[in-house]
């Protein structure tokens, strides 16, 4: 459960005067269309049509592995091969088939994200693989379910203050007051001119990340152990 403090902190962080400018800079919405974008993560959701494209929504593809590299992580070759053609591929696919691709986190029932849910089991399955870790795990799952599961890394965790369960805390914050924060994120996206195919979760991630990445120092952000997802 999200505390009032977490929800209010999140609202404040997403309502700063710099939020729109940071978002526009990240997604390069001024029509320059540079061959190499300033932020490679701006291609994370759209590379090869997206990880939640209907024909590949329940499998990990080579494009998914490249997409997570745009967010400055890399899946080690043994784990990559296991995800593409090993037993791990089948195990993850079976779980992905149970996780809806068309549900926004703000509209999700808590049970869809809580302990023992297919999403939670997928997180633990990936996080348990050698060389992956919680940051890469979150980015892989966000690639496959961008509307439901968030990108989450050291920078964002440092900004939001280490909630005990990031997924459930974020879901509650987004759903509060009739999905007010969710709608705020969509309005921010549309106002800046970011494509509507970019989810509210990703807008949230980018604004938070941009607000802190320049000053982020891991040693100042508490313990290194990841918060549980659900």
C-alpha angles and dihedrals in degrees: 000000000000118000120228086247093058093048094048092045091052092049091051093049092050094047101057122128089246097054098092094043092048091049093049092048093050094050094036094229096169091092096250089124094193115203088235110033120225088239113035089198088074085080095049098101099035105044109122091354096305135290093266094056106140098247095049103027093113101043135061114241134192088254090058090055091051091046093059089051088063085066092056100259131105132207107227114243096251092052091043092055091047090052093048103041112353135090090275089064091060094044093051093044091055090055095044089056087062095050114080117235095199100056124099116220091239090061097042122111111241090242089064089065104026133101113304095017118131089252092052091047091049089052092051092044092056096038089055093060117102112258098012109089130175099294095054090041091057092047093050092050092045089054091054097040106023095164096049109030122049134223105247128179143151094283096051092042089054091051098049096045108245104290112200093239112020097189095050094039092051093045091053092047092050093047097046118115095012097315091307096156092044090054091046090057092050091049090050090050094049094044092055094044099245110156114268089234087076107092128233088246092058092048088053092050095048095048092048093045094047092050093059112019096092093055099032117128116176094211090061095052103071131245121004096225113110122245113245113262098225 
